[in-house]
């Protein structure tokens, strides 16, 4: 696990190296063990290493035998031993035992197709030097894992093409203006995080999951065009056609296959030359991972965040599970006082703003304090097995949107106005806001699913930004959503939601936050549920074997029931979250109110702070949930730390900024 960065286009060795060293200094936390750099004008590439596999031999960059290829790499490839055997059989000679060296030889053997052969989480850059180590670099090949577990960002200036594991590393290069991306703001307000492939910095983009990019170093810089190498939607269509020719698996067969794939995934994710832990809550997903890990390896560490308020604490069930499994268990009890004391440090750890992620900051800190470098997480299970309310709510929203198409806009607006004054609406305003958003603008999003994930309604966002929501259709993040919806079209309703969750909420919020917050503590978090063979299999299982209204995530439970405590199976779905509602009405709320009153000049270019204060007042009056003011607080704090005001900044549209929040 590492952080990587690089620059392409500086003919001056000194200039290119200076830029990369500034970026490396900004990501020391990602790899405190070692630094490596390759200088081959017009390319300079660097890496910070967190040593986990082959501690003495995995230093980067790693070269092929002839010195014509080098790699800087972030992540873990869990099938590297199998790939190594194939490559050695083809004549490749290895000098280390690290998974990193497999990448460079795989590129030598299979070229750009190598990325599709890797099972794991990764972001890497392979540098081609046709004349060897002392020659000039000819090109750089970049790739990111299929699910987007590891991040990779890039930007193109008039002078160079830059890439890095974090947005803030690109800002540290001093080649990127720290200015707000106007296109990213609506996606953040709509969903509580910046949506792929945009970032909150103008001109900086994320290489999308399952995509690669090749830059020719000696040719004039052109617009970067990422290429997809993992097209599961196309494979899914072929799989569906094949299933018509053969019998579909029954429930027992599907459960058995899931169990086998999960066991194989956990076994691969436990490969390391350092101790490994598991994030353990009271929930199903982390219990599954802990149970399987304990079967493979003795002395597994488990970690739980507990709260003084027993209503929110998962410690009791997690403690009983750990005792049953025989793990070395630790608990971190976090009070609102301690949260406030470390608030600045936690918020400063966001590489991009998000309404989520603080929980991972604290549990990662606890794991690192215990001396661990690696922890396993249950992320990805809800997306695959149907743990979210979106699996039920999407069909309801779809019906509302379908009915809305039969009514003219003025009548839909009249119905909306009348319903907002009812007691039903006042009892659960945020739930009905999403439904009414689909009623008012049924065709705005490419799928009804996106209404279920909305934080603020489209009309609220468009009104506060002073723009027409139809303008969003031309933005890159909307195209990403539209592509995901198109890819999901041939899937059954259950699998369609799984796919959209994987391509939106998971990658835009959960995985990005997990990477930033864990790496802030130099901790690698692995996600066994997102092993590609497991993901592809579960997505291909018929809906009838995955959807059970009386038993959510029934396929996973059936696959694992012999290892799961009864209290874990029987309890209602709980999300691993902090008691925000309570905390924000105490000392933490005082800090948030002060922060929202000190509005970032960079954000002021798009919308002023009166909107944020109106949201805060709505929260205090019980008109909205905690996630809205909290998301604005994090956005504001991130902007104050990372952005500046452009010289051509225009005054925002204040006409609707102080209006009631919808």
XYZ file of C-alpha atoms in Angstrom:
662
model
C 0.000 0.000 0.000
C 1.394 3.352 -1.006
C 0.744 6.754 -2.417
C 1.906 7.491 -5.941
C 2.330 10.605 -8.052
C 4.024 11.759 -11.215
C 4.516 14.440 -13.832
C 4.769 14.090 -17.618
C 6.016 16.915 -19.798
C 8.858 18.631 -17.926
C 11.983 18.489 -20.099
C 13.978 19.962 -17.242
C 14.957 17.223 -14.800
C 15.179 19.744 -11.982
C 11.704 21.216 -12.581
C 9.994 17.843 -12.888
C 11.686 16.415 -9.822
C 10.880 19.482 -7.736
C 7.189 19.180 -8.619
C 7.041 15.480 -7.763
C 8.900 15.917 -4.494
C 6.357 18.525 -3.423
C 3.584 16.050 -4.175
C 5.390 13.283 -2.290
C 5.713 15.513 0.757
C 1.931 15.938 0.765
C 1.269 12.172 0.946
C 3.871 11.003 3.471
C 1.026 9.657 5.618
C 0.113 7.204 2.841
C 3.562 5.616 3.004
C 5.719 6.593 5.972
C 8.134 3.668 5.556
C 9.990 4.617 2.405
C 10.204 7.017 -0.540
C 11.102 6.166 -4.122
C 11.484 8.308 -7.217
C 12.165 7.761 -10.915
C 13.561 10.647 -12.945
C 13.532 10.060 -16.708
C 12.610 13.340 -18.430
C 10.043 14.162 -19.587
C 8.639 11.812 -16.895
C 9.185 11.888 -13.153
C 7.280 9.443 -10.919
C 7.336 8.977 -7.163
C 5.991 6.730 -4.450
C 5.562 6.664 -0.683
C 5.507 3.097 0.644
C 3.578 1.495 3.482
C 5.386 -1.850 3.541
C 3.041 -4.839 3.951
C 4.197 -7.602 1.580
C 7.904 -8.478 1.115
C 9.063 -5.849 3.608
C 12.758 -5.855 2.570
C 12.279 -6.424 -1.153
C 9.255 -4.389 -2.210
C 10.916 -0.982 -2.610
C 9.604 1.070 -5.532
C 9.891 1.804 -8.364
C 10.239 -1.828 -9.422
C 11.732 -2.687 -12.817
C 11.527 -5.516 -15.308
C 14.659 -7.540 -16.147
C 15.836 -5.333 -19.005
C 15.168 -1.999 -17.301
C 12.738 -0.917 -20.026
C 9.683 -0.830 -17.741
C 9.180 0.529 -14.227
C 6.117 0.726 -12.011
C 4.912 2.839 -9.102
C 1.943 1.196 -7.480
C -0.667 1.649 -4.760
C -2.757 -1.261 -3.533
C -2.785 -5.025 -3.267
C -3.257 -7.711 -5.926
C -4.573 -10.827 -4.224
C -4.058 -13.249 -7.111
C -0.432 -12.177 -7.604
C 0.953 -15.600 -6.754
C -1.104 -17.304 -9.459
C -0.145 -14.605 -11.974
C 3.491 -14.928 -11.000
C 3.404 -18.648 -11.794
C 1.984 -17.902 -15.239
C 4.588 -15.230 -15.897
C 7.480 -17.384 -14.720
C 6.240 -20.142 -17.013
C 6.483 -17.598 -19.849
C 10.110 -16.864 -18.988
C 9.893 -13.821 -16.723
C 12.497 -13.579 -13.965
C 11.516 -12.153 -10.569
C 13.846 -10.549 -8.038
C 11.346 -9.926 -5.224
C 8.357 -11.628 -3.586
C 6.106 -8.559 -3.786
C 2.854 -8.213 -5.687
C 4.210 -4.967 -7.162
C 6.689 -6.808 -9.351
C 3.852 -8.857 -10.853
C 2.390 -5.619 -12.257
C 5.463 -4.686 -14.280
C 5.922 -8.193 -15.701
C 2.208 -8.506 -16.436
C 2.375 -5.279 -18.440
C 5.416 -6.607 -20.275
C 3.529 -9.823 -21.097
C -0.012 -8.583 -21.814
C 0.321 -4.851 -22.357
C -2.675 -2.697 -21.481
C -4.850 -5.803 -21.060
C -2.958 -6.675 -17.866
C -5.270 -4.605 -15.658
C -8.198 -6.926 -16.376
C -6.217 -9.888 -14.981
C -5.685 -8.367 -11.531
C -8.007 -9.223 -8.625
C -7.547 -6.607 -5.970
C -7.450 -2.911 -5.265
C -4.938 -0.847 -7.168
C -3.860 2.324 -8.875
C -0.564 2.184 -10.721
C 1.622 3.827 -13.345
C 3.888 1.834 -15.663
C 6.635 3.904 -17.284
C 8.081 2.741 -20.604
C 11.791 3.468 -21.203
C 12.720 1.774 -24.533
C 16.440 2.585 -24.139
C 16.684 1.344 -20.578
C 17.134 2.955 -17.192
C 19.323 5.786 -18.413
C 17.149 6.656 -21.411
C 14.151 8.936 -21.864
C 10.674 7.805 -20.909
C 8.391 7.214 -23.887
C 4.970 6.754 -22.261
C 3.066 6.203 -19.016
C 0.188 3.741 -18.578
C -2.216 4.434 -15.701
C -4.908 2.072 -14.400
C -7.384 1.888 -11.517
C -9.130 -1.183 -10.099
C -12.615 -2.162 -11.386
C -14.601 -1.104 -8.291
C -12.621 2.081 -7.528
C -11.299 0.935 -4.157
C -8.078 2.889 -4.655
C -8.173 6.453 -6.012
C -6.158 8.016 -8.831
C -6.491 11.664 -9.832
C -5.047 13.605 -12.749
C -4.891 17.045 -14.277
C -3.530 18.520 -17.448
C -1.954 21.963 -17.488
C -0.377 23.885 -20.365
C 2.988 22.524 -19.285
C 2.442 18.997 -17.996
C 0.164 16.078 -17.172
C 0.123 15.270 -13.440
C -1.296 12.304 -11.523
C -1.497 11.416 -7.822
C -3.271 9.299 -5.207
C -4.783 12.402 -3.602
C -6.240 15.657 -4.870
C -4.231 17.541 -2.261
C -0.995 16.153 -3.706
C -1.885 17.769 -7.030
C -2.573 21.031 -5.219
C 0.806 20.720 -3.488
C 2.512 20.542 -6.895
C 1.842 24.299 -7.311
C 0.911 23.571 -10.923
C -2.825 23.460 -10.161
C -4.838 26.530 -9.237
C -6.725 25.790 -5.971
C -10.057 26.905 -7.366
C -13.547 25.535 -6.893
C -15.013 23.329 -9.611
C -18.358 24.918 -10.408
C -19.537 21.638 -11.975
C -18.791 19.612 -8.836
C -20.875 21.755 -6.479
C -24.332 20.567 -7.586
C -23.266 16.911 -7.356
C -22.064 17.470 -3.785
C -25.242 19.253 -2.715
C -27.381 16.586 -4.357
C -25.608 13.531 -2.936
C -23.288 14.596 -0.097
C -20.071 13.812 -1.982
C -18.424 14.725 -5.276
C -19.468 12.327 -8.033
C -17.081 10.573 -10.413
C -15.171 11.651 -12.426
C -15.297 15.216 -11.086
C -13.435 16.552 -8.064
C -13.990 19.704 -6.038
C -10.966 21.324 -7.732
C -11.340 22.893 -11.143
C -9.471 20.926 -13.831
C -8.704 17.912 -11.599
C -10.416 14.619 -12.450
C -10.651 11.108 -11.082
C -9.659 8.220 -13.319
C -12.942 6.267 -13.213
C -13.087 2.755 -11.732
C -12.203 0.041 -14.216
C -10.494 2.502 -16.546
C -6.976 3.022 -17.845
C -5.176 5.866 -19.547
C -2.018 6.031 -21.646
C -0.001 9.205 -22.085
C 2.689 9.472 -24.769
C 5.529 11.415 -23.210
C 7.187 12.663 -26.410
C 4.027 13.786 -28.177
C 2.160 17.059 -27.684
C -0.188 16.757 -24.721
C -3.754 16.072 -25.797
C -6.955 15.761 -23.829
C -6.782 12.647 -21.683
C -9.323 10.000 -22.715
C -9.742 7.165 -20.179
C -10.577 3.755 -21.628
C -12.755 1.138 -19.920
C -11.136 -2.272 -19.471
C -13.817 -3.827 -17.192
C -17.161 -3.984 -18.979
C -19.250 -6.107 -16.663
C -22.524 -4.877 -18.154
C -21.548 -6.361 -21.515
C -20.453 -9.585 -19.830
C -23.716 -9.634 -17.877
C -25.733 -9.625 -21.107
C -23.720 -12.558 -22.415
C -24.178 -14.351 -19.095
C -27.926 -13.763 -19.195
C -28.119 -15.210 -22.707
C -26.115 -18.257 -21.603
C -28.413 -18.834 -18.626
C -31.332 -19.223 -20.981
C -29.502 -22.221 -22.377
C -28.792 -23.820 -18.985
C -30.494 -24.290 -15.647
C -30.145 -21.436 -13.146
C -28.640 -22.303 -9.742
C -31.017 -23.091 -6.910
C -30.825 -21.307 -3.551
C -28.609 -23.966 -1.980
C -26.217 -23.915 -4.937
C -26.008 -20.126 -4.925
C -25.363 -20.029 -1.159
C -22.647 -22.661 -1.500
C -20.957 -20.723 -4.302
C -21.099 -17.472 -2.321
C -19.591 -19.203 0.697
C -16.737 -20.651 -1.371
C -15.978 -17.332 -3.078
C -16.092 -15.455 0.226
C -13.731 -17.921 1.867
C -11.325 -17.606 -1.046
C -11.573 -13.813 -0.974
C -10.915 -13.536 2.772
C -8.014 -15.956 2.484
C -6.452 -13.775 -0.210
C -7.112 -10.583 1.725
C -5.231 -12.000 4.716
C -1.964 -12.242 2.749
C 0.504 -9.922 4.480
C 3.808 -9.916 6.289
C 2.352 -7.796 9.109
C -0.529 -8.373 11.618
C -4.094 -7.886 10.341
C -7.251 -6.703 12.087
C -10.982 -6.511 11.325
C -13.366 -3.593 11.849
C -16.107 -5.307 13.886
C -19.529 -3.836 14.560
C -22.669 -5.663 15.684
C -23.741 -6.050 12.080
C -23.861 -8.964 9.696
C -21.151 -7.880 7.251
C -18.249 -7.324 9.618
C -19.226 -10.445 11.582
C -18.992 -12.510 8.393
C -15.504 -11.179 7.667
C -14.318 -11.686 11.250
C -15.705 -15.230 11.356
C -14.037 -16.269 8.102
C -10.763 -14.556 8.999
C -10.699 -16.352 12.353
C -11.032 -19.692 10.586
C -8.005 -18.963 8.418
C -5.748 -17.211 10.922
C -5.456 -17.289 14.693
C -4.952 -14.145 16.720
C -6.889 -11.820 14.424
C -7.420 -8.379 15.979
C -10.923 -6.869 16.012
C -11.875 -3.251 16.690
C -15.145 -1.616 17.657
C -16.095 2.020 18.228
C -18.429 2.305 21.236
C -20.432 5.236 22.579
C -21.476 6.119 26.131
C -25.090 6.200 24.918
C -26.105 2.525 24.728
C -28.804 3.311 22.148
C -26.093 3.836 19.525
C -23.363 1.574 20.854
C -22.718 -1.739 19.151
C -20.098 -2.767 21.687
C -22.039 -5.441 23.571
C -22.868 -7.630 20.575
C -19.444 -7.019 18.992
C -17.748 -7.971 22.257
C -19.726 -11.211 22.475
C -18.900 -12.005 18.838
C -15.196 -11.391 19.399
C -15.216 -13.648 22.457
C -16.983 -16.380 20.505
C -14.466 -16.119 17.644
C -11.439 -15.863 19.925
C -10.115 -12.618 18.460
C -7.906 -10.068 20.212
C -10.579 -7.441 20.723
C -10.267 -3.703 21.373
C -12.878 -1.018 21.912
C -12.589 2.714 21.461
C -15.242 4.577 23.451
C -15.899 7.918 21.819
C -17.833 10.642 23.609
C -19.084 13.914 22.177
C -16.382 15.737 24.176
C -13.620 13.682 22.549
C -15.257 14.135 19.163
C -15.200 17.909 19.526
C -11.592 17.822 20.733
C -10.445 16.004 17.588
C -12.927 17.529 15.156
C -10.417 19.728 13.327
C -8.007 16.837 12.822
C -10.751 14.550 11.558
C -12.267 17.059 9.133
C -8.804 18.034 7.868
C -8.249 14.408 6.865
C -10.785 14.553 4.025
C -9.049 14.590 0.662
C -12.404 15.647 -0.755
C -15.398 16.777 1.294
C -18.058 14.235 2.275
C -21.005 13.880 4.620
C -19.580 10.504 5.713
C -16.170 9.160 6.763
C -15.607 10.461 10.294
C -16.392 7.034 11.768
C -13.599 5.476 9.679
C -11.195 8.146 10.903
C -11.623 7.077 14.527
C -11.705 3.314 14.065
C -8.594 3.564 11.840
C -6.864 5.561 14.534
C -7.690 2.850 17.070
C -6.325 0.122 14.801
C -3.109 2.025 14.157
C -2.635 2.708 17.863
C -2.628 -1.059 18.346
C 0.268 -1.327 15.896
C -1.659 -2.629 12.880
C -1.030 -1.686 9.269
C -3.915 -3.658 7.725
C -7.619 -4.026 8.604
C -10.483 -5.792 6.837
C -13.855 -4.077 6.380
C -17.350 -5.280 5.480
C -17.882 -2.590 2.834
C -19.597 -3.784 -0.333
C -21.972 -6.320 1.190
C -24.997 -4.019 1.318
C -24.533 -3.175 -2.354
C -24.324 -6.813 -3.438
C -26.873 -8.485 -1.171
C -29.501 -5.757 -0.846
C -28.917 -4.215 2.557
C -29.986 -0.659 1.728
C -33.475 0.840 1.726
C -32.815 1.881 -1.887
C -33.563 -1.708 -2.944
C -37.154 -1.204 -1.777
C -37.560 2.535 -2.239
C -36.465 2.697 -5.879
C -39.518 0.810 -7.124
C -41.767 3.118 -5.091
C -40.089 6.220 -6.504
C -40.298 4.715 -9.999
C -44.079 4.366 -9.659
C -44.391 7.988 -8.541
C -42.268 9.165 -11.483
C -44.319 7.063 -13.905
C -47.615 8.494 -12.642
C -46.182 12.025 -12.770
C -45.753 11.694 -16.513
C -49.541 11.746 -16.967
C -49.972 15.135 -15.255
C -48.944 18.594 -16.495
C -46.272 20.473 -14.572
C -48.630 23.139 -13.078
C -50.869 20.438 -11.623
C -47.881 18.527 -10.210
C -46.699 21.746 -8.573
C -50.139 22.346 -7.060
C -50.272 18.827 -5.596
C -46.762 19.288 -4.210
C -47.657 22.556 -2.489
C -50.731 21.052 -0.899
C -49.016 17.899 0.349
C -46.181 19.845 2.031
C -48.691 21.312 4.484
C -50.023 17.952 5.656
C -49.239 16.288 8.985
C -47.879 13.249 7.103
C -45.231 15.370 5.410
C -44.207 17.115 8.630
C -43.698 13.728 10.302
C -40.989 12.598 7.845
C -40.047 15.563 5.660
C -36.801 14.188 4.207
C -38.440 10.929 3.095
C -41.251 12.734 1.308
C -38.917 15.338 -0.190
C -37.293 12.591 -2.254
C -40.635 11.254 -3.434
C -41.896 14.721 -4.289
C -38.684 15.471 -6.170
C -39.448 12.535 -8.467
C -43.046 13.770 -8.762
C -41.966 17.272 -9.813
C -39.044 16.338 -12.087
C -39.561 12.678 -13.033
C -37.033 12.659 -15.889
C -34.229 14.708 -14.377
C -32.111 11.720 -13.291
C -31.348 8.732 -15.544
C -32.835 6.341 -12.977
C -35.371 6.655 -10.120
C -32.641 5.188 -7.908
C -30.829 8.527 -7.742
C -33.794 10.182 -6.031
C -33.433 7.685 -3.154
C -29.847 8.875 -2.590
C -30.606 12.597 -2.800
C -29.499 14.784 0.110
C -31.024 18.058 -1.080
C -33.737 18.047 -3.718
C -32.825 19.070 -7.278
C -35.038 22.144 -7.077
C -33.386 23.284 -3.856
C -29.920 22.867 -5.370
C -30.793 24.568 -8.640
C -32.479 27.422 -6.791
C -29.544 28.044 -4.441
C -27.062 27.959 -7.317
C -29.237 30.171 -9.519
C -29.196 27.777 -12.456
C -31.438 25.474 -14.458
C -31.125 21.824 -13.443
C -31.120 20.852 -17.126
C -27.601 22.327 -17.324
C -26.351 19.388 -15.246
C -26.932 17.008 -18.161
C -23.747 18.261 -19.826
C -21.569 17.712 -16.763
C -19.181 14.704 -16.520
C -20.735 13.314 -13.330
C -24.186 13.206 -14.933
C -22.731 11.333 -17.898
C -21.190 8.822 -15.467
C -24.629 8.275 -13.886
C -26.277 7.995 -17.303
C -23.719 5.407 -18.418
C -24.286 3.385 -15.235
C -28.068 3.497 -15.753
C -27.678 2.441 -19.385
C -25.394 -0.435 -18.360
C -27.971 -1.557 -15.806
C -30.858 -1.537 -18.257
C -30.627 -5.255 -19.118
C -30.382 -6.298 -15.458
C -33.243 -7.392 -13.248
C -34.567 -4.734 -10.796
C -32.579 -6.033 -7.813
C -29.281 -6.316 -9.691
C -29.890 -2.944 -11.313
C -29.864 -1.281 -7.878
C -26.748 -3.239 -6.925
C -24.969 -1.942 -10.009
C -26.028 1.663 -9.439
C -24.985 1.465 -5.779
C -21.569 0.117 -6.808
C -21.071 2.836 -9.423
C -22.319 5.759 -7.324
C -22.683 5.770 -3.536
C -20.029 3.113 -2.920
C -17.291 4.689 -5.041
C -18.221 8.350 -4.550
C -18.630 8.216 -0.782
C -17.786 5.015 1.071
C -14.628 3.874 -0.700
C -13.198 7.351 -1.155
C -13.762 8.258 2.484
C -12.376 4.935 3.686
C -9.197 5.415 1.682
C -8.640 8.997 2.850
C -9.414 8.413 6.511
C -7.529 5.136 6.893
C -4.476 6.327 4.987
C -4.396 9.452 7.149
C -3.345 6.987 9.875
C -1.120 4.944 7.521
C -3.577 2.067 7.690
C -4.533 -0.115 4.733
C -8.198 -1.135 4.666
C -9.110 -4.171 2.562
C -12.633 -5.016 1.411
C -13.151 -8.775 0.769
C -16.768 -8.349 -0.376
C -15.454 -6.415 -3.389
C -13.276 -9.184 -4.752
C -14.074 -9.178 -8.483
C -14.946 -12.904 -8.822
C -17.389 -12.619 -5.902
C -18.907 -9.382 -7.230
C -19.397 -10.813 -10.700
C -20.957 -14.003 -9.372
C -23.440 -12.290 -7.032
C -24.455 -9.780 -9.695
C -25.161 -12.722 -11.987
C -27.383 -14.575 -9.488
C -31.097 -14.319 -10.417
C -33.166 -11.807 -8.475
C -35.407 -14.521 -7.016
C -32.430 -15.913 -5.082
C -31.383 -12.510 -3.690
C -34.645 -10.747 -2.867
C -36.527 -11.867 0.231
C -38.750 -9.148 1.790
C -38.950 -11.052 5.076
C -35.194 -11.641 5.347
C -32.933 -8.920 3.860
C -29.566 -10.184 2.585
C -30.972 -13.702 2.669
C -28.383 -15.107 0.246
C -25.504 -13.974 2.459
C -27.211 -15.296 5.610
C -27.869 -18.664 3.964
C -24.242 -18.857 2.898
C -22.887 -18.066 6.367
C -25.580 -19.133 8.872
C -23.479 -21.853 10.531
C -20.887 -19.244 11.596
C -23.204 -16.401 12.591
C -24.494 -15.757 16.145
C -28.283 -15.767 16.373
C -28.368 -12.217 17.742
C -26.545 -10.918 14.657
C -28.933 -12.630 12.241
C -32.118 -11.634 14.078
C -31.415 -7.941 14.703
C -32.694 -5.220 12.401
C -30.334 -3.573 9.943
C -28.040 -1.046 11.646
C -25.581 1.283 9.987
C -22.243 2.006 11.591
C -22.796 5.664 12.348
C -22.250 8.123 15.154
C -25.037 9.610 17.308
C -24.957 12.781 15.220
C -28.508 13.850 16.002
C -27.681 13.991 19.719
C -24.173 15.382 19.379
C -25.216 18.193 17.032
C -27.613 19.470 19.680
C -24.719 19.807 22.136
C -21.132 21.086 22.043
C -20.517 19.719 18.566
C -23.464 21.722 17.321
C -21.969 24.903 18.758
C -18.805 24.278 16.714
C -20.809 23.571 13.584
C -22.896 26.724 13.993
C -19.761 28.857 14.343
C -18.210 27.171 11.314
C -21.257 27.722 9.125
C -21.249 31.379 10.155
C -17.709 31.750 8.785
C -18.423 31.005 5.135
C -15.588 30.195 2.734
C -14.875 32.914 0.139
C -14.314 30.162 -2.447
C -17.825 28.783 -1.893
C -19.250 32.285 -1.874
C -18.581 32.343 -5.613
C -21.337 29.736 -6.085
C -23.733 30.303 -3.165
C -23.568 32.253 0.063
C -23.635 31.108 3.661
C -27.204 32.179 4.351
C -28.355 28.929 2.776
C -26.195 26.902 5.189
C -27.519 28.828 8.183
C -31.090 28.255 6.996
C -30.384 24.516 6.848
C -28.927 24.640 10.357
C -32.053 26.369 11.690
C -34.233 23.749 10.010
C -32.264 21.032 11.784
C -32.664 22.706 15.180
C -36.421 22.943 14.577
C -36.672 19.269 13.628
C -37.486 19.999 9.976
C -34.542 18.107 8.499
C -31.946 15.493 9.388
C -28.435 16.064 10.717
C -26.793 15.000 7.445
C -27.697 18.211 5.645
C -26.029 20.771 7.949
C -23.141 18.390 8.597
C -22.450 17.989 4.866
C -22.367 21.777 4.448
C -20.072 22.154 7.458
C -17.538 19.685 6.024
C -17.732 21.293 2.579
C -17.127 24.724 4.080
C -14.212 23.607 6.253
C -12.608 21.737 3.348
C -12.933 24.758 1.074
C -11.397 27.082 3.674
C -8.388 24.752 3.986
C -7.823 23.930 0.333
C -9.285 26.527 -2.035
C -8.714 30.158 -2.919
C -10.861 32.722 -4.707
C -10.371 33.167 -8.444
C -9.614 36.663 -9.707
C -12.632 36.567 -12.007
C -15.029 35.487 -9.260
C -18.565 36.596 -9.941
C -21.089 37.499 -7.273
C -23.469 34.632 -6.510
C -27.180 34.781 -7.074
C -28.512 35.759 -3.656
C -32.190 35.948 -4.583
C -33.055 32.516 -3.255
C -30.120 31.866 -0.950
C -31.977 32.715 2.252
C -35.276 31.134 1.302
C -36.748 28.195 3.190
C -34.927 24.956 2.476
C -36.962 22.324 0.637
